[in-house]
């Protein structure tokens, strides 16, 4: 009987003990959450980072459980009161003094592992609710905030700072920006989180002991001397320096149409509001002078991107894709650095032409650099900036080449000077072609022999050699009615327009006195006596009719080469497409875990005669010179960061960034 009563008394004590334990952990977790400056994603969840505070809390809880259990076994009635008092005093002490747990907690996000902030267990596991406890109210923060950029002396003009120079406390309010800063040594975790998505073994979660910002480390490669604060280099003469970024930002509607490509991503980091905030912080951090964007959704551009970029000092131009497509290309520049001379949108769609029945577009701007007034009477050549997004379909290399020919013809027209030469050109965008593919070699080398080439081989994205039927390119690639020569120039540029006024000699006109048509009575001619009732007689020596000369204007005749296309823009790539320090190729995108390079920045430079073709950056110094670039990453590094997109890179492409200088000549 006594044992039975004791069991009935111990049962509620155990339940109370478990409830108090849950309440203790919940209150402490909420206290730590309230103390940390966590960032919400769409208001659905808050990140609760695991750090020294939680480990100490678990240790105190375990110690309290041992003491409470021993007291409950010794005396049931006293144990209930004592345990309740200990719990209340412990909770009150922890809630009143949350800052005394650990001095390292003062570093906030900089002292915690960034990889753990986005672990699946933190994103999916809800906070427990015990004894009717109300959750902490969510505090809505700004969508994105102005991020200060520290400009070192060697990056004064292009406003691109080395990542190591940024202090971690600058980004303590936003974990997305911490990806570009330096944090202390990470705290090792006891166990890695379980990967929640099945069937994606190629995309493994990153090791918990390596923070995201260290995995995605991108270095600035400097090829120049240090410029002064005004962006002008002392030496032989002043130089105009600027930076340009090319970025495929992943249109939201395209991502939703191909959702199977992003199963490895948590749904919250794929929302547009989260991605927009990350993209804007990336623009602010690198602060380019010219911004070339692809896959820009039209409604997002007008409602959010254009107003936000305007507040950052950009003037923006946008061209939406033709047809029913909702995305397009944008080129933005800072009016404090450049003045617009002309803007030319390019549409590749041609009605009735099967080769050009796609809705891709491009945008070409001619900008005049602005130099400081203190330099006196000086001038800088205009700069042609061209941005495009070529068709993706790996099987239709013929369409890609035709689109690129139209794009190069427009660039040739905009960049052509009065003496027939070209001003400096920067051509960038998503070309959907890999390095050393025929299309890439055509842009870089200026010539391509395409006759008989399989269409899939043009871009090099996939290998379809195993298929029985293969579309092959035939010459000529496009009809003459397109008005573009095989040198990728408009016909009007090669042949000036003829004058409408024609001159004929007297002898030529007299040949029509006795032509055959003059001896025939016109149909419906009114018969008038002495005027139209006579018939002309043939001359005595007129045996045969006079050969009539064709006086109609012939169609413009331009030479068509047999299976070869060319251009004369002299372009070379900013990137070498290989990481010598890692022994791996560079990648700019990673669809389905397969890394490849499809995004480029080409600039005009005369290539050097060099037997080693691996160094594509060797070129003669001209009016446009490469000063530096932001390094790319390898496929293995992006694997370790869970691929693209991820919590810090909100697109399935990496941004490309380079800085250039132009010659400033005296008038």
XYZ file of C-alpha atoms in Angstrom:
667
model
C 0.000 0.000 0.000
C 2.801 2.410 0.910
C 4.691 1.572 -2.305
C 1.569 2.178 -4.369
C 0.999 5.588 -2.798
C 4.632 6.468 -3.306
C 4.326 5.656 -7.030
C 1.248 7.862 -7.334
C 3.118 10.687 -5.653
C 6.256 10.259 -7.785
C 4.321 10.283 -11.073
C 3.174 13.948 -10.926
C 6.591 14.925 -9.608
C 8.245 13.467 -12.657
C 5.780 15.203 -14.939
C 6.352 18.501 -13.164
C 10.092 17.946 -13.379
C 9.869 17.380 -17.170
C 7.653 20.431 -17.649
C 10.009 22.627 -15.642
C 12.948 21.325 -17.668
C 11.189 22.185 -20.945
C 10.205 25.577 -19.605
C 13.760 26.245 -18.478
C 15.201 25.367 -21.890
C 12.515 27.322 -23.780
C 12.950 30.481 -21.712
C 16.710 30.303 -22.035
C 16.494 29.726 -25.784
C 14.146 32.655 -26.194
C 16.436 34.803 -24.098
C 19.378 33.942 -26.301
C 17.280 34.545 -29.407
C 16.165 37.949 -28.135
C 19.739 38.859 -27.326
C 21.118 37.906 -30.759
C 20.464 40.150 -33.764
C 19.010 37.371 -35.896
C 17.669 37.904 -39.376
C 14.268 36.624 -40.472
C 13.564 35.074 -43.821
C 10.118 36.107 -45.034
C 8.912 36.326 -41.464
C 8.475 32.562 -41.214
C 11.365 31.667 -38.968
C 14.248 33.165 -37.040
C 17.733 31.740 -36.942
C 18.845 30.469 -33.533
C 22.599 30.003 -33.808
C 24.232 27.329 -31.774
C 27.078 28.717 -29.745
C 28.714 28.772 -26.304
C 25.559 30.168 -24.671
C 23.501 27.145 -25.557
C 26.211 24.693 -24.523
C 26.504 26.345 -21.104
C 22.720 26.292 -20.793
C 22.646 22.565 -21.468
C 25.367 22.020 -18.866
C 23.447 23.962 -16.222
C 20.306 22.068 -17.108
C 22.002 18.705 -16.730
C 23.432 19.711 -13.363
C 20.073 21.005 -12.193
C 18.376 17.780 -13.325
C 20.790 15.666 -11.275
C 20.302 17.782 -8.161
C 16.522 17.882 -8.612
C 16.293 14.111 -9.126
C 18.193 13.312 -5.955
C 16.046 15.668 -3.956
C 12.855 14.205 -5.419
C 13.878 10.658 -4.462
C 14.755 11.640 -0.888
C 11.663 13.644 -0.073
C 8.636 13.957 -2.361
C 6.864 16.804 -0.643
C 9.955 18.871 0.010
C 11.349 18.030 -3.421
C 8.368 19.563 -5.175
C 8.785 22.887 -3.378
C 12.573 22.930 -3.620
C 12.601 22.046 -7.338
C 10.005 24.671 -8.071
C 11.980 27.323 -6.192
C 15.270 26.361 -7.828
C 13.652 26.490 -11.272
C 12.083 29.880 -10.676
C 15.272 31.405 -9.258
C 17.412 29.902 -12.046
C 15.089 31.177 -14.769
C 14.848 34.625 -13.186
C 18.626 34.841 -12.869
C 19.202 33.751 -16.475
C 16.572 36.103 -17.861
C 17.795 39.090 -15.855
C 21.506 38.532 -16.621
C 21.761 37.074 -20.139
C 25.003 38.901 -20.872
C 27.083 37.172 -18.171
C 27.214 33.769 -19.830
C 30.163 34.257 -22.088
C 32.321 37.194 -23.147
C 32.475 35.773 -26.654
C 28.775 36.421 -27.114
C 29.565 40.126 -27.513
C 30.875 39.369 -31.005
C 27.357 38.329 -32.056
C 27.364 36.919 -35.595
C 31.089 37.319 -36.130
C 31.887 34.760 -33.399
C 29.378 32.154 -34.469
C 29.626 29.645 -37.237
C 27.807 30.952 -40.261
C 27.293 27.472 -41.645
C 25.307 26.534 -38.533
C 22.957 29.493 -38.971
C 21.409 27.840 -41.974
C 21.597 24.212 -40.910
C 18.445 22.232 -41.822
C 17.728 21.444 -38.180
C 17.591 25.178 -37.346
C 15.456 25.975 -40.365
C 12.856 23.255 -39.879
C 12.588 22.547 -36.138
C 10.032 24.851 -34.504
C 10.541 26.288 -31.064
C 8.691 24.277 -28.366
C 5.748 25.843 -26.600
C 5.334 24.792 -22.965
C 2.692 25.705 -20.382
C 0.927 28.119 -22.749
C 4.034 30.182 -23.369
C 3.623 32.799 -26.084
C 6.383 32.970 -28.720
C 8.483 36.064 -28.986
C 7.069 38.596 -31.456
C 8.910 38.767 -34.742
C 10.595 42.080 -35.416
C 10.444 43.054 -39.043
C 13.734 44.549 -40.209
C 14.416 46.552 -43.351
C 14.574 44.668 -46.622
C 18.160 45.823 -47.105
C 20.242 48.535 -45.542
C 23.033 50.740 -46.738
C 26.311 48.892 -46.338
C 29.441 51.009 -45.917
C 32.378 50.076 -48.114
C 35.913 50.661 -46.998
C 38.013 51.808 -49.895
C 41.657 51.006 -49.683
C 44.248 53.104 -51.476
C 44.699 50.531 -54.205
C 40.967 50.326 -54.912
C 40.053 53.979 -54.600
C 38.530 54.345 -58.053
C 36.675 51.138 -58.707
C 35.502 50.935 -55.071
C 36.401 47.253 -54.784
C 37.937 46.526 -51.415
C 39.863 43.389 -50.502
C 37.721 41.218 -48.318
C 40.318 40.975 -45.620
C 40.163 44.703 -44.959
C 36.538 44.649 -43.835
C 35.834 44.546 -40.101
C 33.388 41.893 -38.970
C 31.459 44.239 -36.714
C 30.292 46.217 -39.749
C 28.065 43.355 -40.846
C 26.776 42.207 -37.483
C 23.197 43.156 -38.384
C 23.023 41.034 -41.538
C 24.389 37.508 -41.942
C 24.298 37.715 -45.740
C 26.997 40.360 -45.775
C 29.181 38.364 -43.416
C 29.873 36.133 -46.384
C 32.223 38.822 -47.663
C 33.943 39.574 -44.333
C 36.334 37.885 -41.925
C 35.230 36.049 -38.801
C 37.213 34.499 -35.913
C 38.063 30.842 -35.785
C 34.899 28.713 -35.859
C 33.701 26.650 -32.908
C 33.743 22.933 -33.831
C 30.385 21.141 -33.746
C 29.784 17.798 -32.146
C 27.776 16.326 -34.998
C 26.745 17.359 -38.513
C 23.082 17.926 -39.361
C 21.183 15.291 -41.274
C 20.747 16.066 -44.997
C 16.968 16.335 -45.421
C 16.743 15.863 -49.202
C 17.013 12.393 -50.664
C 18.319 11.565 -54.109
C 20.821 14.457 -54.195
C 23.966 12.753 -53.041
C 26.147 14.891 -55.324
C 25.247 18.000 -53.314
C 26.371 17.293 -49.787
C 25.977 19.787 -46.943
C 29.131 21.734 -46.154
C 31.305 20.635 -43.234
C 30.099 22.345 -40.103
C 33.593 23.283 -39.033
C 34.063 25.566 -42.064
C 31.932 28.747 -42.205
C 30.277 29.709 -45.474
C 32.308 32.878 -45.846
C 35.534 30.839 -45.831
C 34.185 28.322 -48.338
C 33.060 31.047 -50.757
C 36.192 33.150 -50.380
C 36.824 35.206 -53.541
C 40.064 37.134 -53.801
C 40.701 40.319 -55.723
C 43.485 39.787 -58.269
C 45.313 43.056 -58.860
C 47.262 43.547 -62.105
C 48.091 47.221 -61.702
C 49.932 49.684 -59.537
C 48.141 51.518 -56.751
C 45.970 54.402 -58.023
C 45.518 57.631 -56.158
C 42.356 58.770 -54.438
C 40.938 60.387 -57.593
C 41.231 57.198 -59.616
C 43.985 58.641 -61.805
C 47.335 56.972 -62.005
C 50.523 58.984 -61.869
C 53.034 58.089 -64.544
C 53.221 58.780 -68.251
C 49.778 60.399 -68.164
C 46.427 60.423 -66.400
C 44.205 57.371 -66.669
C 40.462 56.974 -66.299
C 39.661 53.947 -64.124
C 36.319 52.226 -63.638
C 34.842 48.863 -62.671
C 32.191 46.714 -64.344
C 30.094 43.825 -63.002
C 28.228 41.231 -65.066
C 25.653 39.145 -63.219
C 22.892 36.684 -64.131
C 20.600 37.239 -61.132
C 18.122 34.389 -61.883
C 14.608 35.582 -62.714
C 12.075 34.404 -60.146
C 9.532 33.140 -62.677
C 12.190 31.102 -64.495
C 13.267 29.577 -61.185
C 9.679 28.592 -60.389
C 9.190 27.084 -63.841
C 12.280 24.877 -63.285
C 11.845 24.157 -59.584
C 13.386 20.691 -59.986
C 16.786 22.357 -60.382
C 16.627 23.825 -56.870
C 15.506 20.917 -54.688
C 18.762 21.161 -52.743
C 17.836 24.660 -51.502
C 15.707 25.494 -48.499
C 12.469 27.114 -49.728
C 12.987 30.219 -47.612
C 16.241 31.218 -49.313
C 14.521 30.952 -52.714
C 11.916 33.608 -51.951
C 12.341 36.801 -53.952
C 12.372 39.104 -50.915
C 15.292 37.214 -49.402
C 17.141 36.991 -52.715
C 16.545 40.674 -53.499
C 18.074 41.731 -50.171
C 21.148 39.569 -50.802
C 21.576 40.879 -54.344
C 21.362 44.503 -53.253
C 23.926 43.929 -50.512
C 26.236 42.354 -53.081
C 25.839 45.369 -55.385
C 26.541 47.714 -52.501
C 29.600 45.839 -51.339
C 31.402 45.707 -54.696
C 30.024 49.086 -55.835
C 30.753 48.861 -59.599
C 30.550 51.852 -61.913
C 28.748 49.820 -64.603
C 26.323 46.994 -63.875
C 25.234 44.519 -66.580
C 22.429 42.180 -65.480
C 20.760 39.226 -67.158
C 17.490 37.430 -66.324
C 15.954 40.568 -64.855
C 12.227 40.040 -64.348
C 10.263 42.999 -65.659
C 7.928 43.607 -62.691
C 10.774 43.174 -60.196
C 12.868 45.615 -62.208
C 10.323 48.433 -62.227
C 9.026 47.874 -58.695
C 12.226 47.159 -56.761
C 15.492 46.919 -58.696
C 15.354 50.172 -60.661
C 14.230 52.345 -57.704
C 16.833 50.778 -55.424
C 19.634 51.120 -57.965
C 18.581 54.709 -58.614
C 19.038 55.503 -54.920
C 22.523 53.997 -55.196
C 23.369 56.507 -57.937
C 22.736 54.411 -61.077
C 20.952 55.310 -64.292
C 19.364 52.154 -65.685
C 18.295 50.913 -69.116
C 16.223 47.771 -69.556
C 15.194 45.592 -72.514
C 12.624 42.871 -71.994
C 12.627 39.732 -74.087
C 10.205 39.640 -77.009
C 7.085 37.489 -77.076
C 5.599 36.325 -73.795
C 8.876 36.236 -71.864
C 8.953 38.311 -68.690
C 12.700 38.763 -68.172
C 15.380 40.668 -70.005
C 18.719 42.468 -69.784
C 19.656 45.678 -67.983
C 22.676 47.984 -68.152
C 23.168 50.492 -65.342
C 25.868 53.143 -65.070
C 26.739 55.976 -62.707
C 26.085 59.379 -64.308
C 28.842 60.832 -62.132
C 31.348 58.735 -64.102
C 29.769 58.481 -67.576
C 27.483 60.399 -69.912
C 25.150 58.519 -72.234
C 25.730 59.024 -75.959
C 23.296 56.435 -77.303
C 21.417 53.290 -76.239
C 20.550 50.578 -78.746
C 18.335 47.575 -77.836
C 18.831 44.421 -79.906
C 16.110 41.879 -80.741
C 17.061 38.549 -82.286
C 13.546 37.509 -83.302
C 12.859 37.747 -87.054
C 9.339 36.847 -88.249
C 9.252 34.080 -90.823
C 12.882 33.068 -90.285
C 13.203 29.687 -88.559
C 16.822 30.327 -87.626
C 15.855 33.422 -85.630
C 12.513 32.535 -84.046
C 13.670 32.906 -80.410
C 12.989 35.798 -78.046
C 16.472 36.560 -76.708
C 17.653 40.174 -76.625
C 20.693 42.356 -76.002
C 21.458 45.948 -75.053
C 24.318 48.154 -76.343
C 25.230 51.508 -74.760
C 27.775 54.085 -75.851
C 29.108 55.973 -72.826
C 31.374 58.991 -72.615
C 33.728 58.885 -69.585
C 33.768 62.039 -67.459
C 37.168 63.247 -66.246
C 37.778 65.686 -63.367
C 37.696 69.356 -64.309
C 41.132 69.999 -62.832
C 42.852 68.075 -65.632
C 42.224 70.844 -68.139
C 41.527 70.261 -71.815
C 41.643 66.476 -72.064
C 39.479 63.861 -73.723
C 38.718 60.166 -73.318
C 37.491 57.904 -76.073
C 33.868 56.750 -75.732
C 33.215 53.300 -74.285
C 30.856 50.758 -75.862
C 29.208 48.448 -73.280
C 27.278 45.473 -74.692
C 25.198 43.035 -72.632
C 23.259 39.999 -73.886
C 21.787 36.640 -72.919
C 22.073 34.066 -75.716
C 19.719 31.100 -76.205
C 20.266 28.208 -73.772
C 19.233 25.194 -75.904
C 22.459 23.137 -76.260
C 21.203 21.525 -79.498
C 20.696 24.781 -81.407
C 24.189 26.085 -81.974
C 23.068 27.506 -85.307
C 20.641 29.823 -83.475
C 23.363 30.876 -81.035
C 25.755 31.801 -83.848
C 23.093 33.780 -85.704
C 22.166 35.679 -82.533
C 25.817 36.437 -81.834
C 26.289 37.666 -85.419
C 23.404 40.146 -85.013
C 24.777 41.264 -81.648
C 28.298 41.801 -83.016
C 26.893 43.716 -85.990
C 25.106 46.094 -83.605
C 28.268 46.514 -81.533
C 30.226 47.222 -84.718
C 27.723 49.921 -85.722
C 27.656 51.623 -82.297
C 31.411 51.449 -81.640
C 32.555 52.467 -85.152
C 34.287 55.828 -85.304
C 34.375 58.247 -88.226
C 37.776 56.968 -89.391
C 36.511 53.364 -89.548
C 38.185 52.192 -86.339
C 36.363 51.163 -83.161
C 36.254 52.724 -79.718
C 37.006 50.513 -76.665
C 34.439 47.733 -76.288
C 33.333 45.622 -73.318
C 31.085 42.719 -74.268
C 29.615 40.677 -71.423
C 26.715 38.436 -70.572
C 25.517 34.854 -70.409
C 26.573 33.296 -73.721
C 25.511 29.738 -72.765
C 28.772 28.388 -74.192
C 31.768 26.889 -72.444
C 35.404 27.996 -72.867
C 37.203 26.754 -75.986
C 33.886 25.957 -77.665
C 33.506 27.099 -81.297
C 31.285 30.030 -80.280
C 33.745 31.136 -77.581
C 36.672 30.881 -79.999
C 34.713 32.870 -82.563
C 34.198 35.771 -80.139
C 37.808 35.702 -78.957
C 39.650 34.913 -82.189
C 37.328 36.660 -84.657
C 36.866 33.769 -87.085
C 35.002 30.456 -87.266
C 34.695 27.815 -89.981
C 31.298 26.311 -89.285
C 30.281 24.436 -92.445
C 29.386 20.820 -91.612
C 29.789 21.322 -87.848
C 27.173 19.581 -85.641
C 24.892 22.197 -84.109
C 25.303 20.835 -80.565
C 29.074 21.256 -80.794
C 28.893 25.055 -81.177
C 28.325 25.740 -77.474
C 29.978 22.630 -75.996
C 27.418 22.414 -73.184
C 26.449 18.769 -73.786
C 27.685 15.898 -75.937
C 25.070 14.570 -78.358
C 27.490 12.662 -80.592
C 25.765 9.383 -79.722
C 22.526 10.435 -81.413
C 21.798 9.086 -84.873
C 20.391 12.300 -86.324
C 22.446 15.436 -85.791
C 21.613 18.867 -87.147
C 24.630 20.205 -89.051
C 25.408 23.775 -90.031
C 25.127 24.616 -93.707
C 26.537 27.574 -95.624
C 25.381 30.258 -95.731
C 24.277 30.206 -92.108
C 21.748 33.047 -92.519
C 20.103 34.452 -95.661
C 21.212 37.665 -97.336
C 17.821 39.199 -96.513
C 18.988 39.551 -92.899
C 21.217 42.389 -94.086
C 24.324 41.174 -92.238
C 27.531 40.148 -93.949
C 29.700 37.192 -93.018
C 31.972 39.729 -91.291
C 29.154 40.460 -88.811
C 28.495 43.947 -90.145
C 25.328 45.565 -91.431
C 25.199 45.880 -95.205
C 24.580 49.636 -94.941
C 27.842 49.963 -93.037
C 29.761 48.261 -95.834
C 27.956 49.886 -98.779
C 26.991 53.562 -98.467
C 23.545 54.499 -99.709
C 23.444 55.480 -103.384
C 22.125 58.838 -104.488
C 18.579 58.871 -105.911
C 19.578 61.349 -108.686
C 20.697 59.619 -111.893
C 22.462 61.002 -114.927
C 21.959 59.754 -118.521
C 23.831 60.766 -121.666
C 22.092 62.052 -124.851
C 23.227 59.036 -126.885
C 21.717 56.675 -124.309
C 18.347 58.470 -124.431
C 18.280 58.540 -128.288
C 18.441 54.751 -128.307
C 14.856 54.646 -127.074
C 13.425 56.525 -130.194
C 12.869 53.333 -132.153
C 12.642 50.682 -129.475
C 10.058 47.921 -129.856
C 7.689 49.326 -127.280
C 7.585 52.645 -129.113
C 6.097 50.935 -132.224
C 3.177 49.391 -130.277
C -0.138 51.174 -129.801
C -0.905 51.503 -126.120
C -4.098 49.836 -124.950
C -6.926 52.359 -124.284
C -5.253 55.190 -126.187
C -7.907 57.691 -127.334
C -8.046 57.984 -131.146
C -7.451 61.569 -132.232
C -7.195 62.484 -135.921
C -3.783 63.685 -136.908
C -2.372 62.912 -133.463
C -2.837 59.301 -132.411
C -4.094 57.766 -135.657
C -0.630 57.401 -137.212
C 1.722 54.495 -136.751
C 5.507 55.035 -136.567
C 7.518 53.426 -139.309
C 10.665 51.403 -138.670
C 13.892 52.855 -140.055
C 15.196 51.271 -143.241
C 18.316 49.888 -141.587
C 16.553 48.616 -138.462
C 16.759 44.862 -138.787
C 16.669 43.848 -135.118
C 15.396 45.614 -131.978
C 17.900 47.622 -129.994
C 19.176 45.821 -126.860
C 17.603 47.539 -123.900
C 19.704 48.376 -120.856
C 18.488 47.461 -117.381
C 18.134 50.747 -115.557
C 16.770 49.279 -112.277
C 18.926 49.616 -109.158
C 20.684 46.330 -108.405
C 20.473 44.782 -104.992
C 23.477 45.476 -102.731
C 26.028 42.833 -103.503
C 28.333 41.800 -100.655
C 30.735 38.884 -100.648
C 29.648 35.697 -98.905
C 32.415 33.406 -97.742
C 31.864 29.668 -97.946
C 31.222 28.381 -94.426
C 33.241 31.031 -92.553
C 32.172 33.983 -90.416
C 34.403 36.720 -89.028
C 34.421 39.939 -87.007
C 37.037 42.642 -86.499
C 36.405 43.764 -82.879
C 39.581 42.183 -81.383
C 38.158 40.898 -78.089
C 39.827 38.938 -75.307
C 38.491 37.458 -72.067
C 39.032 38.966 -68.626
C 39.229 35.490 -67.080
C 41.559 32.619 -67.963
C 38.948 29.975 -66.960
C 41.441 28.033 -64.833
C 42.521 28.230 -61.186
C 46.240 27.384 -61.078
C 46.385 27.419 -57.264
C 43.668 24.732 -57.107
C 44.415 22.935 -60.355
C 40.743 23.150 -61.294
C 38.746 25.047 -63.938
C 36.737 28.101 -62.975
C 32.955 27.860 -62.927
C 30.313 30.576 -63.057
C 27.190 28.418 -62.676
C 26.262 25.027 -61.253
C 23.035 23.514 -62.641
C 22.189 20.164 -61.015
C 25.597 20.055 -59.344
C 27.562 20.270 -62.613
C 29.834 23.294 -62.624
C 30.639 25.108 -65.872
C 31.534 28.542 -67.212
C 28.966 30.287 -69.418
C 29.310 33.929 -68.248
C 32.029 36.181 -69.675
C 33.474 39.669 -69.805
C 35.294 40.353 -73.078
C 37.148 43.596 -73.737
C 38.890 45.007 -76.786
C 42.650 44.398 -76.878
C 45.102 43.394 -79.543
C 46.364 39.879 -78.845
C 50.080 39.197 -78.630
C 51.767 36.613 -80.773
C 52.436 33.912 -78.226
C 52.845 30.216 -78.779
C 51.386 29.409 -75.377
C 47.623 29.709 -75.917
C 46.819 29.059 -72.253
C 47.580 32.650 -71.234
C 44.736 34.558 -72.866
C 45.408 37.716 -70.871
C 48.545 38.578 -72.848
C 47.664 41.534 -75.058
C 49.117 44.793 -76.270
C 48.435 47.846 -74.148
C 45.835 49.976 -75.867
C 43.147 52.430 -74.926
C 41.568 49.840 -72.578
C 43.660 47.946 -70.031
C 42.673 45.336 -67.460
C 43.602 46.365 -63.910
C 42.119 43.566 -61.815
C 39.352 41.017 -61.428
C 37.394 39.174 -58.769
C 38.483 35.542 -58.702
C 36.013 32.787 -59.493
C 35.541 29.462 -57.682
C 35.928 25.808 -58.575
C 33.227 23.175 -58.735
C 34.515 21.449 -55.593
C 34.313 24.659 -53.561
C 30.710 25.240 -54.604
C 29.884 21.636 -53.731
C 31.105 22.277 -50.206
C 28.786 25.301 -50.005
C 25.705 23.299 -51.059
C 25.865 24.500 -54.651
C 24.024 27.510 -56.062
C 21.917 29.230 -54.855
C 22.851 29.102 -51.176
C 22.152 31.374 -48.185
C 24.795 33.903 -49.274
C 24.754 33.607 -53.090
C 21.156 34.164 -54.134
C 21.572 33.299 -57.819
C 22.535 30.149 -59.679
C 25.373 32.158 -61.240
C 28.379 33.907 -59.727
C 28.951 37.567 -60.422
C 31.894 38.647 -62.593
C 33.764 41.818 -61.669
C 36.704 43.566 -63.340
C 38.326 46.991 -63.288
C 39.810 48.774 -66.299
C 41.610 51.953 -67.197
C 41.440 54.117 -70.305
C 43.922 56.590 -71.719
C 43.270 60.276 -71.182
C 44.666 62.339 -74.053
C 45.267 66.088 -74.155
C 43.398 68.172 -76.711
